[in-house]
Structure formats: structure tokens, C-alpha cells
């Protein structure tokens, strides 16, 4: 039977360390080993399952079935090698790799909770896979389970009164951030090499920043939401959390359209002015300046941009999000925790005339953002103003504080890579549709970091 919130017995820490030391837990390293035949999908699945739900709350996953995962690994092994492909064995980039999926996408034979008991019980067992799960399984990926999320994906801390707050594996005093909370935890604990998340107002970018991970938020409209639960259609995007920036281009292929217009190499970028960062931890500002210097070392010219006119972005984003979410969850508002119920009830009271006015402001905002990208190609700023969210602290003001940094790019619907830094993570954003070029640039940065670390002996 499937297991809900019940972990496997944890292995001895020495076994865990041997697994991780012998085979670095990144897409490229594991996939190359699979191509050589030095490891098999079932062995990676066993390692992943052995450390699943390793955080203090034992709730990285809201649904998992080890027997089902092992059967998926066995099926992957029936895909015979040939020639070509990204690793020379004729198989797709995700073949044989342990991948976790946020529990707002249907997987046949499992419930879809959206982070609340109400939908887990109402939806019961899905009878078919979502588009996203279909894509993963067709590629030969081995899904390790469905991960924890902030209720309805309507929050950015990873707190959840029904399934328990999601804390970082190995750091029980720190929340993962959300709403793709379990996605981040699955990477930190080593139960997945890459994790599917979603990003409406920062739900990939925030946990990536807070957990020291890389993140990718796709351009709005990439991927197919069939079998996926929306929060607010105007802003919902698919994404990934992962460790190594060099893995980004391969992961991005999952959402890419059949034909992508080529984009030449980027030549310039603009970093946000320090005046915007008045509520940022000093260490975050230092990391921002360090990331800017790294981009300059790749040959890009640096400029600055002053987004004073962004001050109203949350005033546009929050009511549109609430209006759309209220309609998705109409008739069920009383089933959810008070803070979310209040937002949904607020959204239900917003009139059609008010929404029309907000959508015009949204269009005007996006036109100005387009001008910024036309002038600078890339924009760089922190993903979060802090590097840690403490467990048990009062986070009633945290959502608004973090969304001040993330909602401008959510409104614009642009692709963003979260670049992990010495402290926190940085958002590097490009114009809509330039996902591939953005991921390639981030991969170059990741490769340069490895060379620098090797030269320094780090």
C-alpha cells in the first residue's frame, strides 16, 4: 500500500555518506554514470528511498510508495541503450534519475493533496497522470514521490498546519521556504537529484535561495497544466530545484516547446540599485555584488537599474492572484486555514471592474519591464532579502517582505534562474521565451565556479 507521511527506517549515517561521496548527487554526474553502466536505475532508486523523509518532520513527501518507485526503476532498465542523445547512450537526459514531483500534479494511483487534507480526500486517487508526470515517465525518470507544499501553494514559508511545517534536512531550526518546500527538502536530503516545483509569486525562487540551491522558473506558458492544480493562471509557472547550475539546460528541456527561436549570447546585464535593498541582510547585498562580479568575469557589461516604479507591483499582483484563486476554490474557502481563507474571501469580493483596472495596470507594468530587458538583456537582484526563516517565528509579515523581491518577475512572466551564493540566492532574469539562453549562461557561471574552486583547492 502507498505510504503517507511515514518514512522508511533511516540507514546508518556512514552508509548515507558513502552513497553521496561515491557518486555526487547531480544530474550530469549520475547520468554519466548510468550511461557508462557503472550504476543502474534501481541502485539510485534504492539510495534515494533510503534517505527519503530525512527532515525533522519526516514530511518531505506527502505521498510515496517505495514498491511503485522500484517498479518504475525496473521499467526504466527495459529501455535499451542505442546511440546519440545527450550522454551517448540514446536515452533521454532524465533516464534512470530519481526525481520528485510537487503534490499539485496528478500521478495515476496516488491522491493529489495540494497541501491540504480536504483535496487529498476529495480528489481521492488520480486515474491518469498529469502532462508533466507523463513527460517524466516517458523520459525514463524514476519518480520518488509527491512532495510537501504550502497549503494550496498559496504561501512562501513552507509552513503547513495540516501536514506539518517543512524544515530543512540537517537544519531543524530553519524552514525550507515555499511553496515548493518538499521539493527543496528532497534535494537537500538526497532523495532526488532534481525536483519539480511551481512558481506563482516566488515558490521556486524562495526555497532555492533559503536552501542554497539552484532554481529555474520557466517562462509563463511553458508546459501543459493538464492534471496540474492552478493557484492563479495569470502567474503560475513550472520549474525545477536542483544543485548544480550546469544541470539547468538539460532540465529546462522538459518544459521547452518543440521549436525554440535561437537567441544570441548575452552581452550585458543590469544589477538593481542598492537603494532598493534597504531591508536586505548585509550578507545578501554582498552576495549580490559578488554575483555581479562573476557575470562581468564572463565578459558581460554591467549597468544598474532603478525600479522605483516597481513599488506598486504587489498591489497589482496580490488582488489578481486572490481573485483567480477564489474562483478556483469557490465553495471551499471555509476548508482552509484562516490566513488563506481571508485571502480567498477578499478575492471573491473583488469586482469585475476592479479586475479590469488591475489587468490594465498589469499590462502597463509589463510594457515597462519589456523596455528594461530591451535595454539591459538581463536583470540581477536578490531572490530573498534574508537567508533564513526560523522555525516557530512570527512570519505574518514575511510573505509581503519576500514577495516585494519576487513579484515583479512574476507579473512579467519571465524566466528566472536562482543562482546560489555565499549567502542567499540571486535572481537572474531574462525576457520571456529566452529560457535556453538564460540557462546556458547560468551553466557557464556554474562551470567557472568549479574551475575557481579547483584552483583555490576548495
Tab-separated table of C-alpha atoms in Angstrom:
chain	number	residue	atom	x	y	z
A	1	UNK	CA	0.000	0.000	0.000
A	2	UNK	CA	1.214	3.580	-0.562
A	3	UNK	CA	2.842	5.253	2.434
A	4	UNK	CA	1.587	8.648	3.616
A	5	UNK	CA	3.967	10.635	5.808
A	6	UNK	CA	5.644	7.505	7.152
A	7	UNK	CA	9.384	7.341	6.482
A	8	UNK	CA	11.446	4.288	5.723
A	9	UNK	CA	13.838	3.348	8.517
A	10	UNK	CA	16.849	5.604	8.149
A	11	UNK	CA	20.141	3.935	7.267
A	12	UNK	CA	23.274	4.407	9.294
A	13	UNK	CA	24.832	7.774	8.558
A	14	UNK	CA	28.011	6.081	7.333
A	15	UNK	CA	26.017	4.318	4.611
A	16	UNK	CA	24.397	7.606	3.609
A	17	UNK	CA	27.777	9.330	3.419
A	18	UNK	CA	29.299	6.523	1.346
A	19	UNK	CA	26.471	6.815	-1.179
A	20	UNK	CA	26.849	10.549	-1.530
A	21	UNK	CA	30.659	10.554	-1.563
A	22	UNK	CA	30.935	7.795	-4.144
A	23	UNK	CA	28.570	9.474	-6.585
A	24	UNK	CA	27.962	13.251	-6.463
A	25	UNK	CA	24.215	13.844	-6.451
A	26	UNK	CA	23.927	15.960	-9.615
A	27	UNK	CA	22.181	15.218	-12.880
A	28	UNK	CA	25.287	15.203	-15.033
A	29	UNK	CA	27.390	13.043	-12.716
A	30	UNK	CA	24.659	10.466	-12.124
A	31	UNK	CA	23.535	10.398	-15.720
A	32	UNK	CA	27.086	9.909	-16.982
A	33	UNK	CA	27.485	7.004	-14.562
A	34	UNK	CA	24.235	5.492	-15.839
A	35	UNK	CA	25.431	5.833	-19.421
A	36	UNK	CA	28.681	4.022	-18.541
A	37	UNK	CA	26.739	1.264	-16.810
A	38	UNK	CA	28.641	1.788	-13.550
A	39	UNK	CA	25.332	2.249	-11.743
A	40	UNK	CA	21.794	1.147	-12.538
A	41	UNK	CA	18.477	2.979	-12.050
A	42	UNK	CA	17.344	0.577	-9.335
A	43	UNK	CA	20.508	1.285	-7.339
A	44	UNK	CA	19.917	5.042	-7.483
A	45	UNK	CA	16.281	4.497	-6.517
A	46	UNK	CA	17.334	2.407	-3.518
A	47	UNK	CA	19.733	5.134	-2.376
A	48	UNK	CA	17.059	7.791	-2.804
A	49	UNK	CA	14.400	5.853	-0.915
A	50	UNK	CA	16.825	5.078	1.914
A	51	UNK	CA	17.091	8.774	2.800
A	52	UNK	CA	13.561	9.955	1.944
A	53	UNK	CA	11.761	11.998	4.613
A	54	UNK	CA	15.013	12.716	6.389
A	55	UNK	CA	13.986	16.126	7.725
A	56	UNK	CA	12.860	16.545	11.324
A	57	UNK	CA	9.169	16.480	10.429
A	58	UNK	CA	9.600	13.359	8.284
A	59	UNK	CA	7.394	15.122	5.734
A	60	UNK	CA	9.474	15.840	2.657
A	61	UNK	CA	6.923	13.659	0.845
A	62	UNK	CA	3.148	13.750	1.257
A	63	UNK	CA	2.807	10.578	-0.817
A	64	UNK	CA	5.313	7.909	-1.696
A	65	UNK	CA	5.221	4.202	-2.445
A	66	UNK	CA	8.672	2.575	-2.447
A	67	UNK	CA	7.426	-0.506	-4.296
A	68	UNK	CA	5.935	1.683	-7.045
A	69	UNK	CA	9.194	3.645	-7.356
A	70	UNK	CA	11.243	0.466	-7.612
A	71	UNK	CA	8.890	-0.794	-10.328
A	72	UNK	CA	9.466	2.465	-12.215
A	73	UNK	CA	13.226	1.919	-11.926
A	74	UNK	CA	12.823	-1.610	-13.273
A	75	UNK	CA	10.790	-0.262	-16.182
A	76	UNK	CA	13.500	2.304	-16.942
A	77	UNK	CA	16.007	-0.520	-17.188
A	78	UNK	CA	13.995	-2.052	-20.031
A	79	UNK	CA	14.827	0.988	-22.201
A	80	UNK	CA	17.829	-0.361	-24.064
A	81	UNK	CA	20.852	1.757	-24.995
A	82	UNK	CA	21.488	2.916	-28.528
A	83	UNK	CA	23.472	5.797	-29.996
A	84	UNK	CA	23.230	9.550	-29.669
A	85	UNK	CA	21.426	11.568	-27.044
A	86	UNK	CA	22.974	13.932	-24.508
A	87	UNK	CA	25.018	11.169	-22.877
A	88	UNK	CA	25.735	8.998	-25.885
A	89	UNK	CA	23.532	6.066	-24.883
A	90	UNK	CA	20.480	7.050	-26.900
A	91	UNK	CA	18.361	7.660	-23.811
A	92	UNK	CA	16.884	10.950	-22.635
A	93	UNK	CA	18.641	13.223	-20.152
A	94	UNK	CA	16.411	12.226	-17.212
A	95	UNK	CA	16.627	8.475	-17.821
A	96	UNK	CA	17.061	6.483	-14.620
A	97	UNK	CA	17.296	9.544	-12.367
A	98	UNK	CA	15.381	9.947	-9.078
A	99	UNK	CA	13.016	12.898	-9.496
A	100	UNK	CA	10.475	14.251	-7.001
A	101	UNK	CA	7.205	15.945	-8.012
A	102	UNK	CA	5.298	18.643	-6.115
A	103	UNK	CA	1.969	17.318	-4.843
A	104	UNK	CA	-0.155	19.538	-7.042
A	105	UNK	CA	0.302	17.346	-10.134
A	106	UNK	CA	-1.690	14.153	-10.652
A	107	UNK	CA	0.068	10.807	-10.641
A	108	UNK	CA	-2.125	7.831	-11.519
A	109	UNK	CA	-2.737	5.695	-8.437
A	110	UNK	CA	-1.978	8.464	-5.944
A	111	UNK	CA	-4.016	11.261	-4.334
A	112	UNK	CA	-3.278	14.926	-5.088
A	113	UNK	CA	-3.483	16.938	-1.881
A	114	UNK	CA	-2.405	20.441	-2.956
A	115	UNK	CA	-1.064	20.566	0.600
A	116	UNK	CA	-4.415	20.135	2.381
A	117	UNK	CA	-6.375	17.176	3.705
A	118	UNK	CA	-9.547	18.466	2.075
A	119	UNK	CA	-8.330	17.998	-1.517
A	120	UNK	CA	-6.480	14.789	-0.712
A	121	UNK	CA	-9.780	13.306	0.483
A	122	UNK	CA	-11.992	14.992	-2.126
A	123	UNK	CA	-9.812	14.114	-5.114
A	124	UNK	CA	-9.167	10.567	-3.899
A	125	UNK	CA	-6.925	8.575	-6.234
A	126	UNK	CA	-5.976	10.037	-9.611
A	127	UNK	CA	-6.875	7.800	-12.528
A	128	UNK	CA	-4.371	9.260	-15.001
A	129	UNK	CA	-1.079	11.083	-14.994
A	130	UNK	CA	-0.784	14.813	-15.433
A	131	UNK	CA	1.001	16.027	-18.552
A	132	UNK	CA	4.086	16.712	-16.504
A	133	UNK	CA	4.216	13.230	-14.963
A	134	UNK	CA	3.594	11.716	-18.397
A	135	UNK	CA	6.624	13.606	-19.705
A	136	UNK	CA	8.820	12.463	-16.833
A	137	UNK	CA	7.840	8.822	-17.111
A	138	UNK	CA	8.208	8.820	-20.902
A	139	UNK	CA	11.747	10.149	-20.432
A	140	UNK	CA	12.545	7.242	-18.091
A	141	UNK	CA	12.763	9.359	-14.949
A	142	UNK	CA	12.135	7.481	-11.683
A	143	UNK	CA	9.656	9.426	-9.554
A	144	UNK	CA	10.407	9.113	-5.843
A	145	UNK	CA	7.123	10.579	-4.599
A	146	UNK	CA	4.971	13.679	-4.301
A	147	UNK	CA	6.404	16.432	-2.151
A	148	UNK	CA	5.212	18.750	0.608
A	149	UNK	CA	3.902	22.204	-0.231
A	150	UNK	CA	2.494	25.248	1.493
A	151	UNK	CA	-1.324	24.803	1.532
A	152	UNK	CA	-2.778	25.366	-1.965
A	153	UNK	CA	0.709	26.602	-2.976
A	154	UNK	CA	-0.578	29.890	-1.509
A	155	UNK	CA	2.378	30.860	0.665
A	156	UNK	CA	6.124	31.270	0.668
A	157	UNK	CA	7.345	29.901	4.010
A	158	UNK	CA	6.637	26.156	3.807
A	159	UNK	CA	4.527	26.240	6.963
A	160	UNK	CA	1.622	23.810	6.877
A	161	UNK	CA	-0.739	23.285	9.846
A	162	UNK	CA	-2.141	20.027	8.441
A	163	UNK	CA	0.935	18.135	7.237
A	164	UNK	CA	3.458	19.903	9.470
A	165	UNK	CA	5.939	22.630	8.654
A	166	UNK	CA	8.676	21.645	6.214
A	167	UNK	CA	12.105	22.134	7.765
A	168	UNK	CA	15.470	21.697	6.156
A	169	UNK	CA	17.114	18.273	6.435
A	170	UNK	CA	20.116	18.681	8.705
A	171	UNK	CA	18.909	22.085	9.927
A	172	UNK	CA	15.816	21.590	12.053
A	173	UNK	CA	15.644	25.258	13.064
A	174	UNK	CA	15.167	26.548	9.521
A	175	UNK	CA	12.126	26.371	7.254
A	176	UNK	CA	12.692	25.412	3.643
A	177	UNK	CA	10.558	28.249	2.310
A	178	UNK	CA	7.717	27.551	-0.083
A	179	UNK	CA	5.539	26.827	-1.610
A	180	UNK	CA	7.815	24.199	-3.237
A	181	UNK	CA	9.004	23.207	0.216
A	182	UNK	CA	9.314	19.441	-0.108
A	183	UNK	CA	10.977	19.887	-3.481
A	184	UNK	CA	13.840	21.732	-1.784
A	185	UNK	CA	13.960	19.226	1.084
A	186	UNK	CA	14.196	16.302	-1.352
A	187	UNK	CA	17.330	17.784	-2.906
A	188	UNK	CA	18.906	18.589	0.455
A	189	UNK	CA	18.335	15.079	1.815
A	190	UNK	CA	19.445	13.337	-1.395
A	191	UNK	CA	16.169	11.584	-2.201
A	192	UNK	CA	16.009	13.307	-5.600
A	193	UNK	CA	18.601	14.659	-7.988
A	194	UNK	CA	16.126	17.268	-9.259
A	195	UNK	CA	12.699	18.323	-8.043
A	196	UNK	CA	9.648	19.633	-9.860
A	197	UNK	CA	8.257	22.803	-8.320
A	198	UNK	CA	5.894	25.564	-9.333
A	199	UNK	CA	6.391	29.306	-9.063
A	200	UNK	CA	3.494	31.760	-8.924
A	201	UNK	CA	4.901	34.508	-6.727
A	202	UNK	CA	8.308	33.037	-5.855
A	203	UNK	CA	7.630	29.415	-4.929
A	204	UNK	CA	10.755	28.062	-6.626
A	205	UNK	CA	12.951	31.087	-6.100
A	206	UNK	CA	12.381	31.457	-2.341
A	207	UNK	CA	13.165	27.851	-1.297
A	208	UNK	CA	16.139	27.778	-3.673
A	209	UNK	CA	17.520	30.935	-2.065
A	210	UNK	CA	16.835	29.832	1.501
A	211	UNK	CA	18.269	26.323	0.983
A	212	UNK	CA	21.380	27.212	-1.011
A	213	UNK	CA	20.091	25.544	-4.190
A	214	UNK	CA	19.762	26.442	-7.833
A	215	UNK	CA	16.283	27.064	-9.182
A	216	UNK	CA	14.655	27.587	-12.555
A	217	UNK	CA	11.281	29.248	-13.074
A	218	UNK	CA	10.137	28.795	-16.684
A	219	UNK	CA	8.560	31.477	-18.823
A	220	UNK	CA	4.830	31.817	-18.297
A	221	UNK	CA	3.007	29.463	-20.686
A	222	UNK	CA	5.710	26.803	-20.938
A	223	UNK	CA	4.459	23.297	-20.243
A	224	UNK	CA	0.914	21.968	-20.106
A	225	UNK	CA	-1.122	22.227	-16.913
A	226	UNK	CA	-3.423	19.287	-17.717
A	227	UNK	CA	-3.670	17.354	-14.477
A	228	UNK	CA	-2.000	20.148	-12.536
A	229	UNK	CA	-3.698	22.295	-9.887
A	230	UNK	CA	-3.533	26.012	-10.584
A	231	UNK	CA	-3.326	28.722	-7.951
A	232	UNK	CA	-3.593	31.753	-10.260
A	233	UNK	CA	-3.424	31.124	-14.002
A	234	UNK	CA	-2.053	34.568	-14.807
A	235	UNK	CA	1.155	33.832	-12.904
A	236	UNK	CA	1.557	30.047	-12.460
A	237	UNK	CA	4.772	28.654	-13.937
A	238	UNK	CA	6.541	25.298	-13.783
A	239	UNK	CA	10.076	24.960	-12.515
A	240	UNK	CA	12.908	22.920	-11.059
A	241	UNK	CA	15.052	22.896	-7.929
A	242	UNK	CA	18.492	21.311	-8.223
A	243	UNK	CA	22.082	21.586	-7.017
A	244	UNK	CA	24.329	22.287	-9.998
A	245	UNK	CA	23.838	25.244	-12.354
A	246	UNK	CA	25.357	23.149	-15.156
A	247	UNK	CA	22.321	20.846	-14.971
A	248	UNK	CA	19.910	23.649	-15.850
A	249	UNK	CA	19.957	23.405	-19.664
A	250	UNK	CA	19.101	19.698	-19.575
A	251	UNK	CA	16.313	20.188	-17.038
A	252	UNK	CA	14.840	23.072	-18.998
A	253	UNK	CA	14.164	20.795	-21.960
A	254	UNK	CA	11.222	19.219	-20.129
A	255	UNK	CA	9.099	22.358	-20.491
A	256	UNK	CA	10.546	23.654	-23.759
A	257	UNK	CA	8.277	23.962	-26.800
A	258	UNK	CA	9.003	21.873	-29.881
A	259	UNK	CA	10.593	24.828	-31.631
A	260	UNK	CA	12.654	27.442	-29.823
A	261	UNK	CA	13.873	30.561	-31.556
A	262	UNK	CA	17.657	30.819	-31.110
A	263	UNK	CA	18.955	33.687	-29.029
A	264	UNK	CA	22.462	35.041	-29.395
A	265	UNK	CA	24.805	35.273	-26.416
A	266	UNK	CA	24.030	37.871	-23.802
A	267	UNK	CA	26.401	40.837	-23.727
A	268	UNK	CA	25.146	42.944	-20.823
A	269	UNK	CA	23.137	42.914	-17.614
A	270	UNK	CA	21.839	45.383	-15.062
A	271	UNK	CA	22.023	44.969	-11.289
A	272	UNK	CA	19.395	46.523	-9.067
A	273	UNK	CA	20.471	49.700	-7.263
A	274	UNK	CA	21.391	49.428	-3.600
A	275	UNK	CA	18.572	51.785	-2.654
A	276	UNK	CA	16.022	49.021	-3.308
A	277	UNK	CA	17.807	46.762	-0.812
A	278	UNK	CA	17.052	48.761	2.339
A	279	UNK	CA	15.517	45.727	4.082
A	280	UNK	CA	18.127	43.239	2.876
A	281	UNK	CA	20.535	41.472	5.214
A	282	UNK	CA	24.046	42.904	4.584
A	283	UNK	CA	25.341	39.454	3.637
A	284	UNK	CA	22.717	39.231	0.882
A	285	UNK	CA	23.889	42.551	-0.551
A	286	UNK	CA	27.470	41.275	-0.513
A	287	UNK	CA	26.365	38.143	-2.383
A	288	UNK	CA	24.614	40.304	-4.975
A	289	UNK	CA	27.777	42.270	-5.640
A	290	UNK	CA	29.738	39.036	-5.847
A	291	UNK	CA	27.324	37.589	-8.440
A	292	UNK	CA	27.584	40.790	-10.477
A	293	UNK	CA	31.367	40.499	-10.482
A	294	UNK	CA	31.085	36.889	-11.656
A	295	UNK	CA	28.894	37.904	-14.591
A	296	UNK	CA	31.418	40.595	-15.505
A	297	UNK	CA	34.159	37.947	-15.463
A	298	UNK	CA	32.175	36.105	-18.158
A	299	UNK	CA	32.517	39.163	-20.381
A	300	UNK	CA	29.158	40.832	-19.755
A	301	UNK	CA	28.982	44.598	-19.296
A	302	UNK	CA	27.387	45.742	-16.048
A	303	UNK	CA	24.823	48.513	-15.699
A	304	UNK	CA	22.398	49.471	-12.938
A	305	UNK	CA	18.647	49.848	-12.933
A	306	UNK	CA	16.440	51.759	-10.535
A	307	UNK	CA	12.998	50.149	-10.180
A	308	UNK	CA	11.353	52.870	-8.133
A	309	UNK	CA	8.231	52.338	-10.218
A	310	UNK	CA	8.067	48.717	-9.017
A	311	UNK	CA	6.619	49.982	-5.727
A	312	UNK	CA	3.097	49.113	-6.859
A	313	UNK	CA	3.861	45.613	-8.136
A	314	UNK	CA	2.458	43.825	-5.079
A	315	UNK	CA	-0.679	45.996	-5.290
A	316	UNK	CA	-1.246	44.605	-8.788
A	317	UNK	CA	-0.168	41.020	-8.149
A	318	UNK	CA	-1.903	40.197	-4.855
A	319	UNK	CA	-5.511	41.065	-5.820
A	320	UNK	CA	-5.320	39.388	-9.226
A	321	UNK	CA	-3.875	36.287	-7.565
A	322	UNK	CA	-6.588	36.330	-4.890
A	323	UNK	CA	-9.362	36.894	-7.454
A	324	UNK	CA	-8.255	33.932	-9.565
A	325	UNK	CA	-7.602	31.665	-6.565
A	326	UNK	CA	-11.021	32.487	-5.111
A	327	UNK	CA	-12.695	31.202	-8.261
A	328	UNK	CA	-10.605	28.047	-8.430
A	329	UNK	CA	-11.520	27.188	-4.824
A	330	UNK	CA	-15.071	28.584	-4.891
A	331	UNK	CA	-17.372	26.862	-2.434
A	332	UNK	CA	-14.481	25.508	-0.368
A	333	UNK	CA	-12.997	28.605	1.285
A	334	UNK	CA	-14.060	27.502	4.774
A	335	UNK	CA	-11.982	24.329	4.430
A	336	UNK	CA	-8.664	26.171	4.669
A	337	UNK	CA	-6.605	27.844	7.385
A	338	UNK	CA	-7.651	31.379	8.396
A	339	UNK	CA	-4.854	33.287	6.653
A	340	UNK	CA	-5.590	31.619	3.314
A	341	UNK	CA	-9.352	31.739	3.795
A	342	UNK	CA	-9.131	35.505	4.345
A	343	UNK	CA	-7.245	35.984	1.073
A	344	UNK	CA	-9.763	33.859	-0.816
A	345	UNK	CA	-12.699	35.737	0.675
A	346	UNK	CA	-11.039	39.032	-0.213
A	347	UNK	CA	-10.556	37.777	-3.771
A	348	UNK	CA	-14.212	36.802	-4.045
A	349	UNK	CA	-15.240	40.383	-3.204
A	350	UNK	CA	-13.134	41.990	-5.937
A	351	UNK	CA	-15.412	43.219	-8.709
A	352	UNK	CA	-15.069	42.690	-12.450
A	353	UNK	CA	-14.471	46.420	-12.890
A	354	UNK	CA	-11.654	46.345	-10.348
A	355	UNK	CA	-10.069	43.357	-12.090
A	356	UNK	CA	-10.242	45.080	-15.464
A	357	UNK	CA	-8.437	48.089	-13.994
A	358	UNK	CA	-5.832	45.851	-12.400
A	359	UNK	CA	-5.249	43.989	-15.659
A	360	UNK	CA	-4.628	47.286	-17.405
A	361	UNK	CA	-2.084	48.205	-14.732
A	362	UNK	CA	-0.557	44.761	-15.200
A	363	UNK	CA	-0.223	45.305	-18.963
A	364	UNK	CA	1.331	48.741	-18.419
A	365	UNK	CA	3.772	47.286	-15.890
A	366	UNK	CA	4.819	44.539	-18.303
A	367	UNK	CA	5.397	47.037	-21.091
A	368	UNK	CA	7.865	48.902	-18.878
A	369	UNK	CA	9.577	45.643	-17.886
A	370	UNK	CA	9.926	44.788	-21.592
A	371	UNK	CA	11.705	48.097	-22.062
A	372	UNK	CA	14.102	47.198	-19.254
A	373	UNK	CA	15.004	43.900	-20.901
A	374	UNK	CA	15.378	45.581	-24.292
A	375	UNK	CA	17.904	47.942	-22.737
A	376	UNK	CA	19.789	45.523	-20.474
A	377	UNK	CA	19.037	41.920	-21.644
A	378	UNK	CA	19.373	40.540	-18.100
A	379	UNK	CA	18.356	41.787	-14.658
A	380	UNK	CA	20.057	40.725	-11.418
A	381	UNK	CA	18.708	41.084	-7.886
A	382	UNK	CA	18.308	39.021	-4.696
A	383	UNK	CA	15.679	36.297	-4.627
A	384	UNK	CA	15.021	36.889	-0.926
A	385	UNK	CA	16.177	39.658	1.421
A	386	UNK	CA	17.070	37.088	4.090
A	387	UNK	CA	18.939	33.795	4.033
A	388	UNK	CA	16.967	32.020	6.765
A	389	UNK	CA	13.399	31.661	8.022
A	390	UNK	CA	13.389	30.435	11.599
A	391	UNK	CA	11.009	27.687	12.669
A	392	UNK	CA	8.388	28.935	15.094
A	393	UNK	CA	8.996	32.630	14.436
A	394	UNK	CA	6.210	35.070	13.622
A	395	UNK	CA	6.061	35.050	9.824
A	396	UNK	CA	2.885	37.095	9.460
A	397	UNK	CA	4.861	39.807	7.639
A	398	UNK	CA	7.300	37.510	5.856
A	399	UNK	CA	5.129	36.915	2.790
A	400	UNK	CA	4.872	40.586	1.895
A	401	UNK	CA	8.567	41.167	2.590
A	402	UNK	CA	9.720	38.335	0.313
A	403	UNK	CA	7.160	38.985	-2.427
A	404	UNK	CA	8.492	42.520	-2.797
A	405	UNK	CA	11.537	40.872	-4.400
A	406	UNK	CA	9.808	38.197	-6.451
A	407	UNK	CA	6.510	39.622	-7.694
A	408	UNK	CA	7.955	41.982	-10.346
A	409	UNK	CA	9.218	38.993	-12.336
A	410	UNK	CA	6.009	37.074	-11.582
A	411	UNK	CA	3.968	39.890	-13.100
A	412	UNK	CA	6.249	39.949	-16.130
A	413	UNK	CA	6.007	36.164	-16.655
A	414	UNK	CA	9.735	35.929	-17.372
A	415	UNK	CA	12.182	33.060	-16.870
A	416	UNK	CA	14.408	33.294	-13.810
A	417	UNK	CA	17.388	31.260	-12.640
A	418	UNK	CA	18.153	31.392	-8.936
A	419	UNK	CA	21.911	31.438	-8.505
A	420	UNK	CA	23.061	30.166	-5.098
A	421	UNK	CA	25.524	32.475	-3.377
A	422	UNK	CA	27.634	32.526	-0.250
A	423	UNK	CA	24.541	33.870	1.468
A	424	UNK	CA	21.096	33.543	-0.090
A	425	UNK	CA	20.360	33.302	-3.788
A	426	UNK	CA	20.248	35.790	-6.639
A	427	UNK	CA	17.563	36.095	-9.323
A	428	UNK	CA	18.927	36.348	-12.855
A	429	UNK	CA	16.028	37.094	-15.202
A	430	UNK	CA	15.706	37.367	-18.978
A	431	UNK	CA	12.911	38.391	-21.320
A	432	UNK	CA	10.021	35.961	-21.881
A	433	UNK	CA	10.987	32.996	-24.039
A	434	UNK	CA	14.740	33.358	-23.552
A	435	UNK	CA	14.886	30.400	-21.164
A	436	UNK	CA	17.508	28.410	-23.051
A	437	UNK	CA	19.993	31.257	-23.356
A	438	UNK	CA	19.490	32.126	-19.676
A	439	UNK	CA	20.069	28.538	-18.554
A	440	UNK	CA	23.173	28.261	-20.734
A	441	UNK	CA	24.638	31.428	-19.225
A	442	UNK	CA	23.937	30.161	-15.701
A	443	UNK	CA	25.628	26.873	-16.643
A	444	UNK	CA	28.701	28.801	-17.784
A	445	UNK	CA	28.748	30.532	-14.425
A	446	UNK	CA	28.498	27.189	-12.653
A	447	UNK	CA	31.387	25.779	-14.686
A	448	UNK	CA	33.519	28.828	-13.927
A	449	UNK	CA	32.833	28.423	-10.207
A	450	UNK	CA	34.094	24.844	-10.320
A	451	UNK	CA	37.285	25.928	-12.060
A	452	UNK	CA	37.811	28.672	-9.486
A	453	UNK	CA	37.152	26.263	-6.615
A	454	UNK	CA	39.607	23.769	-8.092
A	455	UNK	CA	42.278	26.432	-8.484
A	456	UNK	CA	41.843	27.516	-4.866
A	457	UNK	CA	41.794	23.956	-3.576
A	458	UNK	CA	38.322	24.419	-2.104
